[in-house]
Coordinates of C-alpha atoms in Angstrom, one line a residue:
Chain D
M6 CA 85.1 20.8 63.2
P7 CA 84.4 23.7 65.0
I8 CA 80.8 25.0 65.7
N9 CA 80.7 28.4 65.4
E10 CA 78.7 29.1 68.7
R11 CA 77.6 33.0 68.3
P12 CA 76.2 35.0 70.9
G13 CA 72.6 35.0 71.4
S14 CA 72.5 38.3 71.9
S15 CA 71.5 41.9 70.9
Q16 CA 73.9 43.1 68.3
S17 CA 70.7 43.8 66.1
G18 CA 69.8 46.0 69.1
Q19 CA 66.8 42.9 69.1
P20 CA 65.9 41.0 72.6
D21 CA 67.6 38.0 74.0
V22 CA 66.1 34.8 73.4
R23 CA 66.1 30.9 72.4
A24 CA 65.1 30.2 68.8
T25 CA 62.0 28.2 68.1
G26 CA 61.7 24.7 68.4
T27 CA 64.5 24.5 70.7
A28 CA 62.0 23.9 73.6
S29 CA 63.9 21.3 75.5
A30 CA 67.1 23.1 75.8
P31 CA 70.0 21.5 77.5
A32 CA 70.8 22.3 81.0
R33 CA 73.2 24.8 82.8
G34 CA 71.7 28.0 80.8
R35 CA 73.4 27.4 77.4
R36 CA 71.2 28.5 74.3
P37 CA 71.0 26.4 71.4
P38 CA 72.6 27.9 68.5
H39 CA 70.2 29.1 65.5
G40 CA 70.7 30.8 62.1
E41 CA 74.0 30.1 60.3
P42 CA 75.5 27.9 63.6
V43 CA 73.0 25.5 62.7
V44 CA 73.8 24.6 59.6
D45 CA 77.3 24.0 61.1
R46 CA 76.0 21.4 63.1
A47 CA 74.1 20.0 60.3
L48 CA 77.0 19.7 58.7
S49 CA 78.8 18.5 61.3
L50 CA 76.3 15.6 61.1
L51 CA 77.5 15.1 57.2
A52 CA 81.1 15.1 58.6
A53 CA 80.4 12.1 61.1
F54 CA 81.0 9.5 58.3
D55 CA 83.8 8.2 57.0
A56 CA 85.3 5.3 55.4
D57 CA 85.1 3.3 58.5
H58 CA 81.9 4.6 60.0
R59 CA 79.4 4.5 57.0
V60 CA 76.1 3.6 59.3
L61 CA 75.9 5.3 62.6
T62 CA 73.5 4.9 65.7
L63 CA 71.8 8.2 66.6
A64 CA 73.9 7.8 69.6
E65 CA 77.6 7.7 67.8
L66 CA 76.2 10.5 65.4
S67 CA 75.8 12.6 68.6
R68 CA 79.2 11.8 70.1
R69 CA 81.3 12.0 66.6
S70 CA 79.4 15.1 65.7
A71 CA 79.6 16.8 69.2
I72 CA 76.0 17.9 69.6
P73 CA 73.7 16.6 72.2
L74 CA 71.6 13.8 71.7
S75 CA 68.1 15.9 71.0
S76 CA 69.0 18.7 68.5
A77 CA 71.0 15.8 66.7
L78 CA 68.1 14.1 66.3
R79 CA 65.9 17.2 65.2
L80 CA 69.2 18.2 62.4
A81 CA 68.6 14.3 61.5
A82 CA 65.7 14.2 60.5
R83 CA 66.0 17.1 58.4
L84 CA 68.7 15.7 56.5
V85 CA 66.9 12.2 56.1
S86 CA 63.3 14.8 55.3
W87 CA 65.4 16.1 52.3
G88 CA 67.4 12.8 51.6
A89 CA 71.0 13.7 52.4
L90 CA 70.8 11.0 54.7
E91 CA 68.7 7.8 55.5
R92 CA 67.8 5.2 57.6
D93 CA 68.1 1.2 57.7
G94 CA 65.6 -1.2 58.4
A95 CA 67.6 -1.3 62.4
G96 CA 66.9 3.1 62.2
R97 CA 70.7 3.5 62.1
Y98 CA 71.7 6.7 59.9
C99 CA 73.7 6.3 56.7
V100 CA 74.8 9.2 54.1
G101 CA 71.9 9.3 51.3
L102 CA 71.5 9.0 47.6
R103 CA 70.7 12.6 47.1
L104 CA 73.3 13.8 48.1
L105 CA 75.3 11.6 45.4
E106 CA 72.9 13.5 43.2
V107 CA 73.5 16.5 44.1
A108 CA 77.7 16.1 44.8
T109 CA 78.2 14.3 40.9
L110 CA 77.3 18.2 39.8
A111 CA 80.2 19.2 41.0
P112 CA 82.9 20.6 38.2
R113 CA 85.9 19.4 39.2
G114 CA 84.8 16.4 40.7
H115 CA 82.6 14.7 38.2
G116 CA 83.1 17.1 35.9
L117 CA 86.0 16.3 35.0
R118 CA 85.8 12.7 35.6
E119 CA 83.2 12.7 33.1
V120 CA 85.7 13.9 30.1
A121 CA 88.1 11.7 31.7
L122 CA 87.2 8.5 32.2
P123 CA 86.8 7.2 28.3
F124 CA 90.3 7.7 28.0
M125 CA 90.5 5.8 31.5
H126 CA 89.6 3.1 30.3
D127 CA 91.7 2.9 27.1
L128 CA 94.5 3.3 30.0
A129 CA 93.1 0.3 32.2
E130 CA 92.8 -2.0 29.1
V131 CA 96.4 -1.2 28.4
T132 CA 98.1 -1.7 31.7
R133 CA 95.3 -3.9 33.2
Q134 CA 96.3 -2.2 36.6
H135 CA 94.6 0.8 38.6
V136 CA 94.1 3.8 36.9
Q137 CA 93.6 7.2 39.0
L138 CA 92.7 10.7 38.9
A139 CA 93.0 12.9 41.5
V140 CA 92.2 16.8 42.2
R141 CA 93.6 19.2 44.6
D142 CA 91.5 20.6 47.2
G143 CA 93.8 22.5 49.3
M144 CA 96.7 20.9 51.0
Q145 CA 95.6 17.4 50.0
A146 CA 94.6 15.4 47.1
M147 CA 91.3 13.9 46.3
L148 CA 90.6 10.8 44.6
V149 CA 87.8 11.3 41.9
E150 CA 88.0 8.3 39.9
R151 CA 89.6 4.9 40.1
L152 CA 89.5 2.0 37.2
S153 CA 91.2 -1.4 38.6
A154 CA 91.1 -4.3 37.1
R155 CA 90.2 -6.9 39.2
Q156 CA 94.3 -9.0 39.1
A157 CA 95.4 -5.5 40.3
A158 CA 97.0 -5.3 43.5
S159 CA 94.6 -4.0 46.5
V160 CA 95.1 -0.2 47.3
E161 CA 95.1 2.1 50.4
Y162 CA 92.7 4.6 49.0
R163 CA 89.1 5.3 48.3
T164 CA 87.3 7.1 45.3
G165 CA 86.4 10.4 46.7
G166 CA 88.9 10.0 49.7
R167 CA 91.6 12.0 50.2
L168 CA 95.9 11.5 50.0
P169 CA 98.9 13.7 51.0
L170 CA 100.5 15.5 48.2
H171 CA 103.5 14.7 49.1
S172 CA 104.1 11.0 49.4
T173 CA 101.9 10.1 46.7
G174 CA 102.6 9.7 42.7
V175 CA 99.4 12.2 41.7
G176 CA 99.9 14.3 44.7
L177 CA 103.7 15.2 43.8
V178 CA 102.3 16.2 40.1
L179 CA 99.5 18.2 41.9
L180 CA 101.9 19.7 44.1
A181 CA 104.5 20.4 41.4
F182 CA 101.6 22.5 39.3
A183 CA 100.1 24.1 42.4
P184 CA 100.5 28.2 42.9
Q185 CA 103.6 28.8 44.3
E186 CA 102.2 29.6 47.4
V187 CA 100.4 26.5 48.0
Q188 CA 104.1 24.6 47.6
E189 CA 106.1 27.4 50.1
E190 CA 102.5 26.7 52.7
L191 CA 103.7 23.0 52.3
L192 CA 107.7 23.1 52.2
A193 CA 107.2 25.5 55.2
K194 CA 106.5 22.8 57.8
P195 CA 108.2 19.6 58.3
V196 CA 107.3 16.5 55.7
Y197 CA 107.2 13.3 56.6
S198 CA 107.4 9.8 54.3
E199 CA 103.8 8.3 54.4
P200 CA 104.8 4.9 55.0
G201 CA 108.0 5.2 57.2
N202 CA 107.6 8.5 59.0
R203 CA 111.1 9.9 57.8
L204 CA 111.2 13.4 57.3
I205 CA 111.6 14.7 54.3
P206 CA 114.0 17.4 53.5
A207 CA 112.7 20.7 52.2
D208 CA 115.5 20.6 49.7
T209 CA 114.9 16.9 48.3
L210 CA 111.4 17.6 48.3
R211 CA 111.8 20.8 46.0
R212 CA 114.3 19.2 43.7
T213 CA 111.7 16.4 43.3
L214 CA 109.2 18.7 42.0
A215 CA 111.1 20.8 40.0
D216 CA 112.1 17.5 38.4
V217 CA 107.9 16.4 37.9
R218 CA 107.6 19.9 36.0
L219 CA 110.3 19.6 34.3
K220 CA 109.6 15.9 33.1
R221 CA 105.5 16.8 33.4
L222 CA 105.7 13.1 35.0
A223 CA 106.1 12.2 38.5
V224 CA 107.4 8.3 39.3
F225 CA 106.4 7.6 43.0
R226 CA 107.7 4.3 45.1
R227 CA 105.8 3.6 48.0
E228 CA 107.1 0.5 49.5
D229 CA 104.3 -0.9 51.8
E230 CA 105.1 -4.0 53.8
S231 CA 104.3 -6.6 51.4
E232 CA 104.9 -5.1 48.3
T233 CA 106.7 -1.6 46.8
I234 CA 104.3 0.3 44.9
V235 CA 105.0 2.5 41.8
S236 CA 102.7 5.3 41.2
I237 CA 103.3 6.9 37.9
A238 CA 101.3 10.2 37.2
A239 CA 100.9 13.0 34.6
P240 CA 99.2 16.6 34.9
V241 CA 96.1 17.2 33.2
F242 CA 95.5 21.0 32.1
G243 CA 92.7 22.8 31.6
Q244 CA 91.6 26.0 29.3
D245 CA 93.8 28.0 31.1
E246 CA 96.7 26.3 31.2
T247 CA 96.5 25.2 34.7
A248 CA 97.1 21.9 35.9
V249 CA 93.0 20.8 36.7
G250 CA 94.1 17.4 38.1
V251 CA 96.7 14.3 37.3
L252 CA 96.2 11.1 35.8
G253 CA 98.4 8.1 37.2
V254 CA 98.2 4.4 37.1
L255 CA 99.6 2.4 40.4
V256 CA 101.4 -0.7 39.6
P257 CA 103.0 -3.2 41.8
K258 CA 107.1 -3.0 41.3
R259 CA 107.6 -6.5 39.9
V260 CA 105.9 -5.4 36.6
A261 CA 106.5 -1.8 36.5
Q262 CA 108.2 0.0 33.4
P263 CA 108.0 3.1 34.5
R264 CA 109.0 4.6 31.4
L265 CA 107.2 2.8 29.0
L266 CA 104.0 3.3 31.2
G267 CA 104.5 7.1 31.8
L268 CA 104.4 7.5 28.3
A269 CA 100.8 5.7 28.4
V270 CA 99.9 7.8 31.3
Q271 CA 101.1 11.0 29.5
T272 CA 99.4 10.1 26.4
A273 CA 96.1 9.7 27.8
A274 CA 96.8 12.6 30.4
R275 CA 97.3 14.6 26.9
S276 CA 94.4 13.4 25.1
I277 CA 91.9 14.4 28.6
S278 CA 93.3 18.2 28.5
R279 CA 93.3 18.5 24.7
E280 CA 89.6 17.7 25.4
L281 CA 89.3 20.0 28.2
G282 CA 90.1 22.7 25.9
A283 CA 93.9 23.2 27.0
R284 CA 96.9 24.2 24.2
R285 CA 99.5 23.2 26.4
S286 CA 99.0 19.8 25.2
S287 CA 99.5 20.2 21.2
G288 CA 102.9 21.8 22.4
A289 CA 106.4 20.2 22.5
P290 CA 106.1 16.7 23.3
D291 CA 107.3 15.5 26.9
S292 CA 110.4 16.3 27.7
Q293 CA 111.7 12.9 29.7
L294 CA 112.6 10.7 25.7
Chain S
M180 CA 61.7 22.5 47.7
P181 CA 58.7 23.7 49.9
I182 CA 60.8 25.7 52.8
N183 CA 59.3 24.8 56.2
E184 CA 59.1 28.1 57.5
R185 CA 58.2 27.8 61.3
P186 CA 55.8 30.6 62.9
G187 CA 58.6 32.1 64.9
S188 CA 57.0 32.6 67.7
S189 CA 55.9 31.7 71.5
Q190 CA 55.2 28.2 71.5
S191 CA 58.1 27.6 74.1
G192 CA 56.8 30.8 76.1
Q193 CA 60.0 32.5 75.2
P194 CA 59.3 36.2 73.8
D195 CA 59.4 36.7 70.3
V196 CA 62.2 38.0 68.7
R197 CA 64.7 37.3 65.1
A198 CA 67.3 35.2 65.1
T199 CA 70.8 36.9 65.5
G200 CA 73.3 37.6 62.6
T201 CA 70.0 38.5 60.8
A202 CA 70.0 42.3 61.5
S203 CA 69.6 43.1 57.3
A204 CA 66.4 41.5 57.4
P205 CA 64.2 41.6 54.2
A206 CA 61.0 44.3 54.2
R207 CA 57.4 44.2 55.7
G208 CA 58.0 42.7 58.8
R209 CA 58.5 39.2 57.8
R210 CA 60.7 36.8 60.2
P211 CA 64.2 35.8 58.9
P212 CA 63.6 31.5 60.1
H213 CA 65.7 30.3 62.5
G214 CA 66.4 26.7 63.8
E215 CA 66.0 24.1 61.7
P216 CA 64.4 25.5 58.9
V217 CA 67.7 27.1 58.5
V218 CA 68.9 23.8 57.6
D219 CA 66.1 23.4 54.9
R220 CA 67.0 26.5 53.5
A221 CA 70.9 25.3 52.9
L222 CA 69.6 22.2 51.6
S223 CA 67.8 24.6 49.2
L224 CA 70.5 26.1 48.3
L225 CA 72.4 22.7 47.2
A226 CA 68.8 22.1 45.8
A227 CA 69.2 24.9 43.2
F228 CA 72.2 23.5 41.3
D229 CA 71.2 20.5 38.3
A230 CA 72.9 19.1 35.3
D231 CA 72.0 22.2 33.5
H232 CA 73.1 24.8 36.0
R233 CA 76.1 23.3 37.9
V234 CA 77.6 26.9 38.0
L235 CA 75.5 30.0 39.7
T236 CA 75.9 33.0 40.5
L237 CA 74.2 34.4 43.9
A238 CA 71.3 36.1 42.3
E239 CA 70.5 33.1 40.2
L240 CA 71.2 30.9 43.4
S241 CA 69.0 33.3 45.3
R242 CA 66.1 32.9 42.2
R243 CA 66.3 29.4 41.9
S244 CA 66.2 28.4 45.6
A245 CA 63.5 30.9 46.6
I246 CA 65.5 32.4 49.3
P247 CA 66.1 36.1 49.7
L248 CA 69.9 37.6 48.1
S249 CA 70.9 38.8 51.6
S250 CA 70.2 35.0 52.9
A251 CA 71.3 33.1 50.4
L252 CA 74.4 34.8 50.6
R253 CA 75.0 34.4 54.2
L254 CA 73.9 30.7 54.1
A255 CA 76.2 30.1 50.8
A256 CA 79.1 31.4 52.8
R257 CA 78.5 28.7 55.6
L258 CA 78.4 25.9 53.2
V259 CA 81.7 27.4 50.8
S260 CA 83.2 27.5 54.2
W261 CA 83.0 23.7 54.9
G262 CA 83.2 22.9 51.1
A263 CA 79.9 21.7 50.1
L264 CA 79.7 24.9 48.1
E265 CA 82.9 26.3 46.0
R266 CA 83.2 29.7 44.4
D267 CA 85.2 30.1 40.8
G268 CA 87.3 32.8 39.5
A269 CA 84.2 35.0 39.0
G270 CA 82.6 34.1 42.0
R271 CA 80.0 32.1 41.4
Y272 CA 79.1 28.9 43.0
C273 CA 79.3 25.6 41.8
V274 CA 79.3 21.9 44.2
G275 CA 82.3 21.3 46.0
L276 CA 84.6 18.5 46.2
R277 CA 83.8 17.7 50.4
L278 CA 80.3 17.3 49.6
L279 CA 81.5 14.6 47.0
E280 CA 84.1 13.3 49.4
V281 CA 80.8 12.8 51.9
A282 CA 78.5 11.5 49.1
T283 CA 80.5 8.6 48.3
L284 CA 79.9 7.1 51.6
A285 CA 76.6 6.9 50.7
P286 CA 76.5 2.7 51.1
R287 CA 73.3 2.1 48.6
G288 CA 75.5 4.1 45.8
H289 CA 79.4 3.8 46.1
G290 CA 79.0 1.0 48.4
L291 CA 77.1 -1.1 45.8
R292 CA 78.9 0.5 43.3
E293 CA 82.5 -0.7 44.7
V294 CA 81.4 -4.1 44.5
A295 CA 80.0 -3.9 40.9
L296 CA 82.9 -2.1 39.5
P297 CA 85.0 -4.9 38.5
F298 CA 82.4 -7.0 37.2
M299 CA 81.0 -3.8 35.0
H300 CA 83.8 -3.7 33.3
D301 CA 84.1 -7.4 32.4
L302 CA 81.2 -6.6 30.7
A303 CA 81.8 -3.7 29.4
E304 CA 84.8 -5.5 27.5
V305 CA 82.2 -7.8 26.1
T306 CA 80.0 -5.5 25.1
R307 CA 81.7 -2.5 24.1
Q308 CA 78.6 -0.6 25.2
H309 CA 76.9 1.3 28.3
V310 CA 76.9 -0.6 31.0
Q311 CA 74.9 0.9 33.9
L312 CA 74.3 0.3 37.7
A313 CA 71.1 1.8 39.3
V314 CA 69.2 1.6 42.4
R315 CA 65.7 2.8 43.4
D316 CA 65.3 5.9 45.3
G317 CA 61.7 6.4 45.8
M318 CA 59.4 6.6 42.9
Q319 CA 62.4 7.0 40.6
A320 CA 65.6 4.7 39.8
M321 CA 68.7 6.8 40.1
L322 CA 72.2 6.0 37.7
V323 CA 75.1 5.4 40.4
E324 CA 77.6 4.4 37.6
R325 CA 77.9 3.9 34.0
L326 CA 80.9 2.8 31.8
S327 CA 80.8 3.5 28.4
A328 CA 82.7 2.7 25.6
R329 CA 83.6 6.0 23.9
Q330 CA 82.0 4.0 20.5
A331 CA 79.1 3.8 22.3
A332 CA 75.8 5.5 21.1
S333 CA 75.1 8.8 23.1
V334 CA 72.6 8.3 25.8
E335 CA 70.1 10.8 27.8
Y336 CA 70.7 10.1 31.1
R337 CA 74.0 11.2 33.6
T338 CA 75.6 9.2 36.3
G339 CA 73.8 10.5 39.6
G340 CA 71.0 11.3 37.6
R341 CA 67.5 10.1 37.9
L342 CA 65.2 8.0 35.4
P343 CA 61.6 6.7 35.3
L344 CA 60.8 3.4 36.5
H345 CA 58.2 2.4 34.2
S346 CA 59.9 3.5 31.0
T347 CA 63.4 2.5 30.9
G348 CA 64.9 -0.9 31.2
V349 CA 66.5 -0.8 34.7
G350 CA 63.7 0.9 35.9
L351 CA 61.3 -1.8 35.2
V352 CA 63.8 -4.0 36.7
L353 CA 64.1 -1.9 40.2
L354 CA 60.0 -2.2 39.9
A355 CA 59.3 -5.6 39.2
F356 CA 61.2 -6.7 42.5
A357 CA 60.2 -3.3 44.2
P358 CA 57.8 -4.1 47.2
Q359 CA 54.1 -4.7 46.5
E360 CA 53.0 -1.3 48.2
V361 CA 55.8 0.7 45.6
Q362 CA 54.4 -1.2 42.8
E363 CA 50.7 -0.3 43.5
E364 CA 51.6 3.7 44.1
L365 CA 53.1 3.9 41.0
L366 CA 50.1 1.7 38.9
A367 CA 47.4 3.5 40.9
K368 CA 48.1 6.6 38.7
P369 CA 48.3 6.9 35.2
V370 CA 51.4 6.3 33.6
Y371 CA 52.8 7.7 30.2
S372 CA 55.1 6.1 27.9
E373 CA 58.6 8.1 27.3
P374 CA 59.3 9.3 25.0
G375 CA 56.0 9.4 23.5
N376 CA 53.8 10.4 26.2
R377 CA 51.4 7.4 25.5
L378 CA 49.7 6.1 28.2
I379 CA 50.7 2.7 29.5
P380 CA 47.4 0.8 30.5
A381 CA 47.5 -0.7 34.0
D382 CA 47.4 -4.0 33.2
T383 CA 49.6 -3.8 30.4
L384 CA 52.7 -2.1 32.7
R385 CA 51.0 -5.3 35.1
R386 CA 51.8 -8.2 32.6
T387 CA 55.5 -6.5 32.0
L388 CA 56.4 -6.6 35.4
A389 CA 55.2 -10.3 36.3
D390 CA 57.5 -11.1 32.9
V391 CA 60.5 -9.2 34.1
R392 CA 60.4 -11.3 37.6
L393 CA 59.8 -14.4 36.1
K394 CA 62.3 -14.1 33.5
R395 CA 64.6 -11.7 35.9
L396 CA 65.5 -9.7 32.5
A397 CA 63.8 -6.7 31.3
V398 CA 64.3 -6.1 27.5
F399 CA 63.1 -2.4 27.2
R400 CA 63.2 -0.7 23.7
R401 CA 63.2 3.1 23.8
E402 CA 62.6 4.9 20.3
D403 CA 64.7 7.8 20.5
E404 CA 64.4 10.3 17.0
S405 CA 67.4 9.2 15.9
E406 CA 67.7 5.7 16.8
T407 CA 65.8 2.5 18.8
I408 CA 67.7 2.1 22.0
V409 CA 67.2 -1.2 23.6
S410 CA 68.1 -1.8 27.1
I411 CA 68.5 -5.0 28.7
A412 CA 68.7 -5.2 32.4
A413 CA 69.0 -7.3 35.7
P414 CA 68.8 -7.4 39.4
V415 CA 71.2 -7.6 41.6
F416 CA 70.3 -9.3 45.3
G417 CA 72.0 -8.4 48.7
Q418 CA 72.3 -10.1 51.6
D419 CA 68.1 -10.6 52.7
E420 CA 67.6 -11.7 49.1
T421 CA 66.0 -8.3 48.0
A422 CA 67.0 -6.6 45.1
V423 CA 69.2 -3.7 45.7
G424 CA 70.1 -2.9 42.7
V425 CA 70.2 -3.4 38.7
L426 CA 72.6 -4.3 35.8
G427 CA 72.4 -3.1 32.4
V428 CA 73.3 -2.4 29.2
L429 CA 72.3 -0.1 26.6
V430 CA 72.9 -0.7 23.2
P431 CA 71.5 0.7 19.8
K432 CA 69.4 -1.7 18.1
R433 CA 70.8 -2.8 14.9
V434 CA 73.4 -4.2 17.0
A435 CA 71.3 -5.6 19.7
Q436 CA 70.9 -9.2 20.4
P437 CA 68.8 -9.7 23.7
R438 CA 69.2 -12.7 24.0
L439 CA 72.9 -13.0 24.0
L440 CA 73.3 -9.9 25.7
G441 CA 70.7 -11.0 28.2
L442 CA 72.9 -13.6 29.5
A443 CA 75.9 -11.7 29.5
V444 CA 74.1 -9.4 31.9
Q445 CA 72.2 -11.9 34.1
T446 CA 75.9 -13.8 34.5
A447 CA 77.8 -10.1 35.7
A448 CA 74.4 -9.7 38.1
R449 CA 74.4 -13.0 39.6
S450 CA 78.4 -12.1 40.4
I451 CA 77.9 -8.7 41.9
S452 CA 74.9 -10.5 43.7
R453 CA 76.7 -13.5 45.2
E454 CA 79.8 -11.2 46.1
L455 CA 76.8 -9.0 48.2
G456 CA 76.2 -12.1 50.2
A457 CA 72.6 -13.2 48.2
R458 CA 72.3 -16.9 48.2
R459 CA 69.4 -16.7 45.7
S460 CA 72.2 -16.0 42.8
S461 CA 73.3 -19.7 43.2
G462 CA 69.7 -21.2 43.0
A463 CA 68.1 -22.2 39.6
P464 CA 69.1 -20.9 36.3
D465 CA 67.5 -18.0 35.1
S466 CA 64.2 -19.1 33.8
Q467 CA 64.4 -17.5 29.8
L468 CA 66.4 -20.3 28.4

């Protein structure tokens, strides 16, 4: 996270000075940031947390955000006072419930999720495996929701986490239905399989994407150490006929029946699309039959 | 949301000046804030969104956060650049996916949710109604997750939203198992029923809470215009034997069988508690039988 360290000087014709509240400035005459850079710093504190670091001491927070201890303490206090961070009994910091309260208002996340959830349940009851809902965020997919049967195989990605577009079933659907420029940006660079780290030739990926568009379905096999997992995913369309998300199931290869599961996934994805106001979902049947 | 408007002057012995990047300062010589107050302002922008205002124009954002247009524009730009806010095709603002990514790391929210979800599914399949998971946040309950059968009655509160402690089933459980000082703080003020707005005598509420503690179960009837909804809720305990959350079902009165449903809810709540490492869950049977 680059810190937008604006020069603290006189472009506005004002004399040059430190912001208040930073009397204990670090050494070497470096001016503490003020104005918008402070917002960037506060956001850096939030970005210091990840799935493997859900609880951080002040020292860890300072190190992971590259913000000096005293500034980190002050900024964290503001975030705690608002509820974006919380402190545990030992004084360590974690992400707070108030952030979750605001974040669940994201239309592309929980807005879509609220419409999709009943249909995801139907699909989960039929398949007894993982059912996933994802959206594209830039050049990655983000997992908005997953329903998992208790007997379902363990999986790699967490709700709220990010997935590569080119080597997951849900990612391939999002990429196939993304604007041309997003596809070209991804195809312009070498793309490697995950896991395995083998180069995927751009032509191969182009053919895969064309096939996903034609069938409105991706079937992706992910070979993990223990077991091959099959991901079967279909696009969800919104009112303006663009793909707003993707619905998928994850099943171990030994129980996967991609054609049957594909029909179930497409059915549920169409139901969600119709609920979102897409006309496309009431058009011709999906073409893989 | 009060803005912490620190006097921008000379407690640090520095000359008094405007922060940079605020050349287009508002009229009447009022200094724009810098340092931590800027963080508070950025957070006020986030707080401008709610369930009825998920998408806001810049003018609405400015008005709802009480932040002048030019400052709101600058701060929103920082939030958009990080991903806490997003803009739609019309340039309006909404909560961004990146915030959801961070917020799902909240241990008291999604951490608990991940453990609870499979058991919530079991309960949803058995009851075919709403299954809710909530935690206490200060003097309110926050709904962390709800699974809803498609045929279930419509309900008032949204996931990520807040509920009163004293007039919901999940709230009564959270209040009954909250620290003494939380209970006393709530009981010290007049408490009114929702809906209906009738005064609940403190003694009545005290007796209700004692009963919930004894039975480890709350059965709460909420009389809405159309139909009476029954909420049946049981505590979830964590490792240190404190109540970390509450599990509940919501059912229309005409199909409610509180004793039967109570057993199902308590069973699932105990399973979640055991998964969280609570010993209490393996103790004596719940006492309402």
